Structures are given as C-alpha cells and as structure tokens.
Coordinates of N, CA and C in Angstrom, one line a residue:
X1 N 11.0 11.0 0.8 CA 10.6 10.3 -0.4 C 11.7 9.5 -1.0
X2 N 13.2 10.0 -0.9 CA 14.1 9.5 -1.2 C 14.5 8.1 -0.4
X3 N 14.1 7.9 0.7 CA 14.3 6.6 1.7 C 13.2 5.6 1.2
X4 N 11.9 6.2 1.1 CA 10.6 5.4 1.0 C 10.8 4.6 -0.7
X5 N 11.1 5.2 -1.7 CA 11.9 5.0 -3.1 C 12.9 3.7 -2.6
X6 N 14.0 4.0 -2.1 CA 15.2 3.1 -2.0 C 14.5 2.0 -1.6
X7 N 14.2 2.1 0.0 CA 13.5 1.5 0.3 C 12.7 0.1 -0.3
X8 N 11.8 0.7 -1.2 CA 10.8 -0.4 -2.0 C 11.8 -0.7 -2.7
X9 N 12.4 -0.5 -3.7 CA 13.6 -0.8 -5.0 C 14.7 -1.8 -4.1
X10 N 15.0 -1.7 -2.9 CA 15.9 -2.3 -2.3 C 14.9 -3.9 -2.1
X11 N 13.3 -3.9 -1.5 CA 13.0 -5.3 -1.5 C 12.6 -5.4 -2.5
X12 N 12.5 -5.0 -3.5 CA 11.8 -5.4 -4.9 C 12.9 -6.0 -5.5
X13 N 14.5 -5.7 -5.7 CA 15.5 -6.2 -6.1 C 15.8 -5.0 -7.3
X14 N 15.7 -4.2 -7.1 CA 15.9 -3.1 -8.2 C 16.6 -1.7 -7.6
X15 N 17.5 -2.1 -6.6 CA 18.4 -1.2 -5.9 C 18.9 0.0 -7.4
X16 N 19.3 -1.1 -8.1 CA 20.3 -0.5 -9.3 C 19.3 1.3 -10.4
X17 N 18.1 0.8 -10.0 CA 17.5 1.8 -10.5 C 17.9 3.3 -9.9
X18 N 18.7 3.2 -8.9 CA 19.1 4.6 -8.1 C 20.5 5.3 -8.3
X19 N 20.8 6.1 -8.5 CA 22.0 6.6 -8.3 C 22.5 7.0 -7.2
X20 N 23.0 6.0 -6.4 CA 23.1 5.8 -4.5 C 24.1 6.3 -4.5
X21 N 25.3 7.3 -5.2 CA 26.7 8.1 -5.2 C 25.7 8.9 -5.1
X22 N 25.4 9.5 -5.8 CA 24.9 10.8 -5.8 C 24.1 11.3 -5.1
X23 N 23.0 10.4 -4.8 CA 22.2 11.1 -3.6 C 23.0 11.0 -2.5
X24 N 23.6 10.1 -1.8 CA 24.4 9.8 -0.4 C 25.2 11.0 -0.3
X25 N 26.0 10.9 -1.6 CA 26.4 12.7 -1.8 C 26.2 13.9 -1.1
X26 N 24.7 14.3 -1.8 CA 23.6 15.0 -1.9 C 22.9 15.4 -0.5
X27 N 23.0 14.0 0.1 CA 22.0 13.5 1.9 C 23.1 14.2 2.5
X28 N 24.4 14.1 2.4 CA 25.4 14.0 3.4 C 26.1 15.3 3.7
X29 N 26.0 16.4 2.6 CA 26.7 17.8 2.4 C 26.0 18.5 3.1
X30 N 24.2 17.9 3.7 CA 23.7 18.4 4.4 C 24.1 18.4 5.7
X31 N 25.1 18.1 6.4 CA 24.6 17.5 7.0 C 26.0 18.9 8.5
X32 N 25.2 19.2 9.1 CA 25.2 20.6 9.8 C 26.2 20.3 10.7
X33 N 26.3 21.5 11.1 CA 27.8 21.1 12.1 C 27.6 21.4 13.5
X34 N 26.2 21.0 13.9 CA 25.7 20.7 14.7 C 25.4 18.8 14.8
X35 N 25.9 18.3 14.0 CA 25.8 17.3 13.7 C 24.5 16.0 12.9
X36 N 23.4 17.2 13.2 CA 22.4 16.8 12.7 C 22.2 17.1 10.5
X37 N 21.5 16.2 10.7 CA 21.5 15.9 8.7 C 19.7 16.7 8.5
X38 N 19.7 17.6 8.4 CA 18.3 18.0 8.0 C 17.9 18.3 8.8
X39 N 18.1 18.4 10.1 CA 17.6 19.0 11.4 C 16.6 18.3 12.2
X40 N 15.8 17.4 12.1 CA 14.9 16.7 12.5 C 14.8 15.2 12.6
X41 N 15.1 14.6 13.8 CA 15.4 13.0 13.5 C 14.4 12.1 12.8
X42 N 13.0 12.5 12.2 CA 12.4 11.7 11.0 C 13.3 12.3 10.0
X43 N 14.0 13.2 9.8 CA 14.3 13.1 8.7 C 16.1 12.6 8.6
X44 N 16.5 12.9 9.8 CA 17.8 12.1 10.1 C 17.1 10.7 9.8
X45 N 16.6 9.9 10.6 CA 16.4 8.3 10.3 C 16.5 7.9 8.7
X46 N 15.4 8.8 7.5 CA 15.3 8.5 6.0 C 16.9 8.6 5.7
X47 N 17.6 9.4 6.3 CA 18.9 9.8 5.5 C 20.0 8.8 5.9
X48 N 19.7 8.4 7.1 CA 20.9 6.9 7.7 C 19.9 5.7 6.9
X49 N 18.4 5.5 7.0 CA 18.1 4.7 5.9 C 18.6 4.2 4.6
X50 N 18.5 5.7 4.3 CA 18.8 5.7 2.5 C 20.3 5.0 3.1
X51 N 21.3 5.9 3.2 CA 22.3 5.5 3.9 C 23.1 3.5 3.9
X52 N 22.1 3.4 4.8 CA 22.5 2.0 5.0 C 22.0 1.3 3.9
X53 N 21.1 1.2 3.2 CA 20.4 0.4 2.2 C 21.8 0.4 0.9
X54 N 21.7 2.0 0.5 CA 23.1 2.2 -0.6 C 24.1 1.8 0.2
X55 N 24.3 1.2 1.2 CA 26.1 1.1 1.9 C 27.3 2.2 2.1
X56 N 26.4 3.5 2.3 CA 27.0 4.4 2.0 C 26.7 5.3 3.8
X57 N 26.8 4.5 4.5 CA 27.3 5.0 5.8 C 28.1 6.0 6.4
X58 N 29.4 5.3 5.6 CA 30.4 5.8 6.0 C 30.9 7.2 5.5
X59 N 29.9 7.4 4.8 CA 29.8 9.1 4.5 C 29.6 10.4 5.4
X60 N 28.7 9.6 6.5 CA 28.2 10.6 7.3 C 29.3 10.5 9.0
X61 N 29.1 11.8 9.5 CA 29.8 11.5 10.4 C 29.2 11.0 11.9
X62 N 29.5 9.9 12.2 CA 28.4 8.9 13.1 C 28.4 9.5 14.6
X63 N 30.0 9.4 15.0 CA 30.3 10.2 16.2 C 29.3 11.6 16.5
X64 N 29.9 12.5 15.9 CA 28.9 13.6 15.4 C 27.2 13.7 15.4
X65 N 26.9 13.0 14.6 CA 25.2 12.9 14.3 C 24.7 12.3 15.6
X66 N 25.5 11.0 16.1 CA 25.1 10.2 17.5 C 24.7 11.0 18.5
X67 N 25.8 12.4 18.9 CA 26.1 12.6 19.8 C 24.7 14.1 19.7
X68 N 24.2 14.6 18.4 CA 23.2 15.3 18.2 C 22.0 14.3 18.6
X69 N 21.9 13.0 18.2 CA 20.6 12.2 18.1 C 20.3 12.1 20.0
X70 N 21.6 11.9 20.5 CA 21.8 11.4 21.7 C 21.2 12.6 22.9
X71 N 21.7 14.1 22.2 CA 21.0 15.2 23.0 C 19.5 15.3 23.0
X72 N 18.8 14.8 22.5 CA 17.5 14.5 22.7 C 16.6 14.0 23.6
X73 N 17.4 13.3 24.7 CA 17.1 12.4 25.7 C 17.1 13.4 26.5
X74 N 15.8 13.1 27.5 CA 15.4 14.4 28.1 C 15.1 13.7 29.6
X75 N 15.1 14.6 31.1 CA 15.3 13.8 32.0 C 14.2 13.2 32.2
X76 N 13.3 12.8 31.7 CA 12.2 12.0 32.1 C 12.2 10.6 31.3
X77 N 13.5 11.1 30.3 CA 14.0 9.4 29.8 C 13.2 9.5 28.4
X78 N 12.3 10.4 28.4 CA 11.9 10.1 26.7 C 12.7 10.9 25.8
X79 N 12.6 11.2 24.5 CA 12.9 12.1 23.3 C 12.7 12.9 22.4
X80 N 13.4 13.8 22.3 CA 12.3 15.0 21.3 C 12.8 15.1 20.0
X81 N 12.1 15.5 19.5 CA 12.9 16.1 18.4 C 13.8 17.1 17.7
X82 N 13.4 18.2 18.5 CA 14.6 19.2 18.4 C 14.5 19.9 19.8
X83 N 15.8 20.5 20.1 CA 16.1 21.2 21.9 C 14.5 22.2 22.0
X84 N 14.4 21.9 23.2 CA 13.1 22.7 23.9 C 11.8 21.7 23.3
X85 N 11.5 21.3 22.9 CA 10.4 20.0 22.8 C 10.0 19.1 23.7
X86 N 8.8 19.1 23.7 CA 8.7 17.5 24.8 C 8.8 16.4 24.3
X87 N 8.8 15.4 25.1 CA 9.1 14.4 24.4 C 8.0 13.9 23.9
X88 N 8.2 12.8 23.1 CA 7.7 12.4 22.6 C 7.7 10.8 22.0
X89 N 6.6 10.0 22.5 CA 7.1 8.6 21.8 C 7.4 8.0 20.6
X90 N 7.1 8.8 19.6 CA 7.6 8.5 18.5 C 8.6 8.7 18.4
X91 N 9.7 9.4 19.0 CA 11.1 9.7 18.5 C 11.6 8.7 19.1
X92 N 11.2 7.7 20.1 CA 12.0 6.5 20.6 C 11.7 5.5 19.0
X93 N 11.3 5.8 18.2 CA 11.5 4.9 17.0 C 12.7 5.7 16.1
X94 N 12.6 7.1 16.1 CA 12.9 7.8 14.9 C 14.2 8.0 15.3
X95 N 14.7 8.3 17.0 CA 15.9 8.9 16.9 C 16.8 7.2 17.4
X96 N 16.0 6.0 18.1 CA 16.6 5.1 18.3 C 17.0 4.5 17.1
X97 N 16.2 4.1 16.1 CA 16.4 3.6 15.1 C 17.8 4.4 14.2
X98 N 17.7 5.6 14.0 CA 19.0 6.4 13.4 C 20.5 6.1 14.3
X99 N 19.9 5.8 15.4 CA 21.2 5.4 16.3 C 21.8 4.1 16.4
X100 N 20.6 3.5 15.8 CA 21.0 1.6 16.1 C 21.4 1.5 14.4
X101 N 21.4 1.9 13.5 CA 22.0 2.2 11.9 C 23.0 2.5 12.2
X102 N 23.6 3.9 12.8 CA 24.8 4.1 12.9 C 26.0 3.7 13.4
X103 N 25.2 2.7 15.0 CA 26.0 1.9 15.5 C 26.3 2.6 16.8
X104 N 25.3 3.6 17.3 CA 25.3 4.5 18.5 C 24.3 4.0 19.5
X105 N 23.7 3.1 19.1 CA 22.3 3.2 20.5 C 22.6 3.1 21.9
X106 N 24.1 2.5 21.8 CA 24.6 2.3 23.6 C 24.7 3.6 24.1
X107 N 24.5 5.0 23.3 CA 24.6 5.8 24.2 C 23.6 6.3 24.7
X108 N 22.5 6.2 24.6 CA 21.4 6.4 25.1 C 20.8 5.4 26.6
X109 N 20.5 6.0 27.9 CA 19.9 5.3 28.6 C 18.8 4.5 28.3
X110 N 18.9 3.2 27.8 CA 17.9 2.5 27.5 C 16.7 2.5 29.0
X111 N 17.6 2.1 30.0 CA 16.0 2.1 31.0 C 15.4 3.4 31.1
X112 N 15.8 4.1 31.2 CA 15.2 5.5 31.5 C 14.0 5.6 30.0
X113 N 14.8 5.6 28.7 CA 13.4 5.7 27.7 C 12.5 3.9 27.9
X114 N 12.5 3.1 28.0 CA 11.6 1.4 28.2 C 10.8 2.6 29.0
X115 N 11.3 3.1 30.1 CA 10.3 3.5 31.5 C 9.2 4.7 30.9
X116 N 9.7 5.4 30.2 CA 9.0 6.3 29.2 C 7.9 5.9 28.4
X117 N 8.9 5.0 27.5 CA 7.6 4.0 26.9 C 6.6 3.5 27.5
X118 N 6.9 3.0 28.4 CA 5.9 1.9 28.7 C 4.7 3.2 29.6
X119 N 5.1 4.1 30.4 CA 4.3 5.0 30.8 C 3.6 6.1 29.6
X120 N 3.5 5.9 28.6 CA 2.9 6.5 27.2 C 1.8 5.5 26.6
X121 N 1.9 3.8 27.9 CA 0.8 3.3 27.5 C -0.3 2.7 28.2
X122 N -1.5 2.9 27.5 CA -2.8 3.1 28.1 C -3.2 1.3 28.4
X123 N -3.6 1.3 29.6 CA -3.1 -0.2 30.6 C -4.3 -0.9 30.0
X124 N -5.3 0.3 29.6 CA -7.1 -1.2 28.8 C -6.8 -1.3 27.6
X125 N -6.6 -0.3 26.8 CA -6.2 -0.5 25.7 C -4.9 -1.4 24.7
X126 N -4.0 -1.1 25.8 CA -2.4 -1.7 25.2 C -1.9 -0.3 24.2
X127 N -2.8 0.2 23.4 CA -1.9 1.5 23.2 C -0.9 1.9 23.4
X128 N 0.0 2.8 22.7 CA 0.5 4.2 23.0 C 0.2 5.3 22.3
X129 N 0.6 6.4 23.4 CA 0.5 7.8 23.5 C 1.3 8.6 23.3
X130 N 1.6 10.1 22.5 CA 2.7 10.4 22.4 C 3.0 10.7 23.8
X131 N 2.9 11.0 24.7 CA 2.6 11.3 26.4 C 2.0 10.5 27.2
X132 N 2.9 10.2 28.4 CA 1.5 9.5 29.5 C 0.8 10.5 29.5
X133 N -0.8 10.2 29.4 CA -1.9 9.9 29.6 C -2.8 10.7 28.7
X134 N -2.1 11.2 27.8 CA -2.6 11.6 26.5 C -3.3 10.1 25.7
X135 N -4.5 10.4 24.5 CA -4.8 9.8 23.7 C -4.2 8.5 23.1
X136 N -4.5 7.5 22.9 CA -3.5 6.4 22.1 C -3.8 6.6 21.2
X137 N -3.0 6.2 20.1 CA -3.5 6.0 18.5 C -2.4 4.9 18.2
X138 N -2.8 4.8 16.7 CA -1.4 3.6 16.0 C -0.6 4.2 15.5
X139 N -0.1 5.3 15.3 CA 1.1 5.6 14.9 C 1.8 5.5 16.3
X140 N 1.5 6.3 17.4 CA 2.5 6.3 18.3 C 2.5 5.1 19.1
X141 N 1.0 4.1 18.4 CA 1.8 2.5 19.0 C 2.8 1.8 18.5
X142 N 2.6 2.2 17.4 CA 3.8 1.6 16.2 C 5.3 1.4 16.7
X143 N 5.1 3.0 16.7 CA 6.6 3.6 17.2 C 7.2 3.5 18.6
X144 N 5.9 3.1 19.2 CA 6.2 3.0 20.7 C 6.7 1.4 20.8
X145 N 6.2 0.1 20.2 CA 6.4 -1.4 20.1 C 7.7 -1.5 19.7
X146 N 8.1 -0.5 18.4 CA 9.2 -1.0 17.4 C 10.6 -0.1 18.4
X147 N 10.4 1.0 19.0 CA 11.2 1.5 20.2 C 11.3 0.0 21.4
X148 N 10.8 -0.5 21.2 CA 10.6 -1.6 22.7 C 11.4 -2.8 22.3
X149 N 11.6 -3.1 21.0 CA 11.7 -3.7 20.3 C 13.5 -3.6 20.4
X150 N 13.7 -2.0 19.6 CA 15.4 -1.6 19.6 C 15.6 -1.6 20.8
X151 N 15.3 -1.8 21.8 CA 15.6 -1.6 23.2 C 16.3 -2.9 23.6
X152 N 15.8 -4.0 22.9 CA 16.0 -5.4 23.2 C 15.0 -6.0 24.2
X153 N 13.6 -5.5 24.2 CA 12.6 -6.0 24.9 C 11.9 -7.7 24.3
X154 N 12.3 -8.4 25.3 CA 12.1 -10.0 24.5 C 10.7 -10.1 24.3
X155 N 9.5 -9.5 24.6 CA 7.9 -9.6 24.3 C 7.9 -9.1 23.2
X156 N 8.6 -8.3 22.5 CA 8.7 -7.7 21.2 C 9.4 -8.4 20.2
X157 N 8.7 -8.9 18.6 CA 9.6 -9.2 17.9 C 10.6 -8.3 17.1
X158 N 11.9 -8.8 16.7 CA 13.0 -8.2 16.1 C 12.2 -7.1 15.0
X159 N 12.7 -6.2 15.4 CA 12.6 -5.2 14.2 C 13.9 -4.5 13.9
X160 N 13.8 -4.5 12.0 CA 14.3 -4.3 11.6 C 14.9 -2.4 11.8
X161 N 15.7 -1.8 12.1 CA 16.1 -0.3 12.1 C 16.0 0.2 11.2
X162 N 16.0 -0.2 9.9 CA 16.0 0.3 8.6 C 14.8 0.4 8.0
X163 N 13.9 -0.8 7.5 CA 12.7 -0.5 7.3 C 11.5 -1.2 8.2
X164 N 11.8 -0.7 9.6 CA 10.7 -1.1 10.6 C 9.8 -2.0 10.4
X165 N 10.1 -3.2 10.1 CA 9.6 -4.5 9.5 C 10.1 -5.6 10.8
X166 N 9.7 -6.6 10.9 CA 9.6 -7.7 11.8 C 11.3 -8.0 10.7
X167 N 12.6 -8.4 11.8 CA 13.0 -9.4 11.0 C 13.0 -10.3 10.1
X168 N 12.1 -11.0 10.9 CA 11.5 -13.1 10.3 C 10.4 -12.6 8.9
X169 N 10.1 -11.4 8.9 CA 9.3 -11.3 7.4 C 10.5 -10.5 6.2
X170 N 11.3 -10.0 6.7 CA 12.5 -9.5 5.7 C 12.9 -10.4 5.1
X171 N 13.2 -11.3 5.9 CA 14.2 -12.9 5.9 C 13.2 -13.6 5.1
X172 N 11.9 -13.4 5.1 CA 10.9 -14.5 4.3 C 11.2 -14.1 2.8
X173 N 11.5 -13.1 2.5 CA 10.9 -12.0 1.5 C 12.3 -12.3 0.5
X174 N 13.3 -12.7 1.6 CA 14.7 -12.7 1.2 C 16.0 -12.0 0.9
X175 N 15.7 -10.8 1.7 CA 16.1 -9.2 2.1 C 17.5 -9.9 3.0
X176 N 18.9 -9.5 2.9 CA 19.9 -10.2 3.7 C 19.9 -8.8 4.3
X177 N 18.8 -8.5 5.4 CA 19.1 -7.1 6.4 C 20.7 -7.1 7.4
X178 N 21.6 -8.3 7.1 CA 22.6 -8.3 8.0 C 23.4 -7.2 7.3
X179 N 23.3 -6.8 6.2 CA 24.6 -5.9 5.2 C 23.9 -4.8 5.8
X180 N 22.7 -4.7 5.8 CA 22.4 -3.2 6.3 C 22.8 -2.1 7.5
X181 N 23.1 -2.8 8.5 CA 23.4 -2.1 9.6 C 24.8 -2.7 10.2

C-alpha cells in the first residue's frame, strides 16, 4: 500500500504529502540478512519502488538484495519467489523489475528467462501462463510482456521498472522517470 500511495502522489505531483525519511527508514531496517526486504519479491519490488520514487535507494543494500533476487533463477531460466517454488512468470516482472531499480539485472541470464517467457505463451491466444502450458490469463500476460520488455525485447514497448507503465505515457503525463532508476 505504501508503494501504490507514493506511487499515485509521485504522478499526481504531491510526492511532498509523504514522509519519504521515515518510511525508507522503516522499509529498510527490514531488510534481512539474507538479503531480502520482506521476504517475497512482490513485496521487495513495492520497497525498491517506494525506494526509487523517494530517492532513497541508497539505503538499501543492492549488492546484497541483488544477489537474494538473483537466487531465484531456477535451471529452466524462469523465477520464483522464494527457494523450493516453481517458477513462475510473474516474477520475471517482480524480481526483474526490483533488479533493474537497483541497478542489478545484468546478473540474471536474460536468454535463459526470454526462453521461459516466451514458452509460458499460448501460440492462438498470445497469452501468458504462469507455466508452459498451463491457463493464460492477464495478469500473468502483463507480467510476462513487461518481463520481455526489461529484457530489452525490441517488439515490446519501454516499460517503466518502477511503475510498470509504457515509458512514452510517463513522459506524456510529464513524470522525468530518468531520476528514478
């Protein structure tokens, strides 16, 4: 709730309504010595979110958190969310995105997860799946496009790491997402 908050107040132009010390604070004390911030990378992403929005990055330990977000990558090239899980397509949004904030995504095999992705999607539909050949739906297409996207896939437009938005509409809106990451 705290990311989703900043978040809107950051394109609305009312950042100032926050006390971005203290929560960044607050986000960061959490943050385990396993390297992970809350244990779960949806909830690591909201916290390098909030994070980057307040400019308050450099609170958290990136090396660290990277190298937690990074053990996720499982030999079939996709990602999970926490050890012993399958993977899953959504976490190529949740844990790529946390990683491309931080300034970590080169450590992840990008072809190995693209190859994941794209096998999570259903060939009549265009879909994805959290799994090849499981069900499609839109959340895990979402996550699966905007993953394709941080990968540097040129069929995909820029998306933003912070609030999973198209570039070219941030920039319309008049959001300078270059301070963010």
């Amino acid at each position: 709730m705290i990311y989703c908050c900043t978040g809107f107040l950051s394109i609305t132009g009312q950042l100032q309504q926050v006390n971005a010390d203290l929560l960044g604070w607050w986000l960061c004390e959490r943050q385990l010595p396993s390297g992970g911030l809350n244990g779960r990378p949806e909830k690591i992403y909201c916290c390098t979110g909030f994070l980057s929005i307040t400019g308050q990055l450099q609170q958290v330990n990136a090396d660290l958190l990277g190298w937690w977000l990074c053990e996720r990558q499982l030999p079939s090239g996709g990602l999970n969310g926490r050890p012993e899980k399958l993977p899953d397509v959504c976490y190529s949004w949740w844990v790529l995105a946390a990683l491309k904030i931080i300034g970590r995504i080169h450590w992840i095999d990008k072809a190995k997860l693209r190859t994941f992705i794209l096998a999570c999607q259903d060939e009549e539909t265009g879909g994805f799946a959290d799994r090849p050949g499981d069900m499609v739906d839109p959340f895990h297409t979402l996550f699966g496009v905007a993953g394709l996207s941080l990968l540097g896939d040129e069929q995909v437009k820029v998306v933003n790491p912070v609030f999973c938005m198209p570039e070219e509409v941030l920039q319309r809106i008049g959001l300078h997402t270059d301070l963010l990451t």
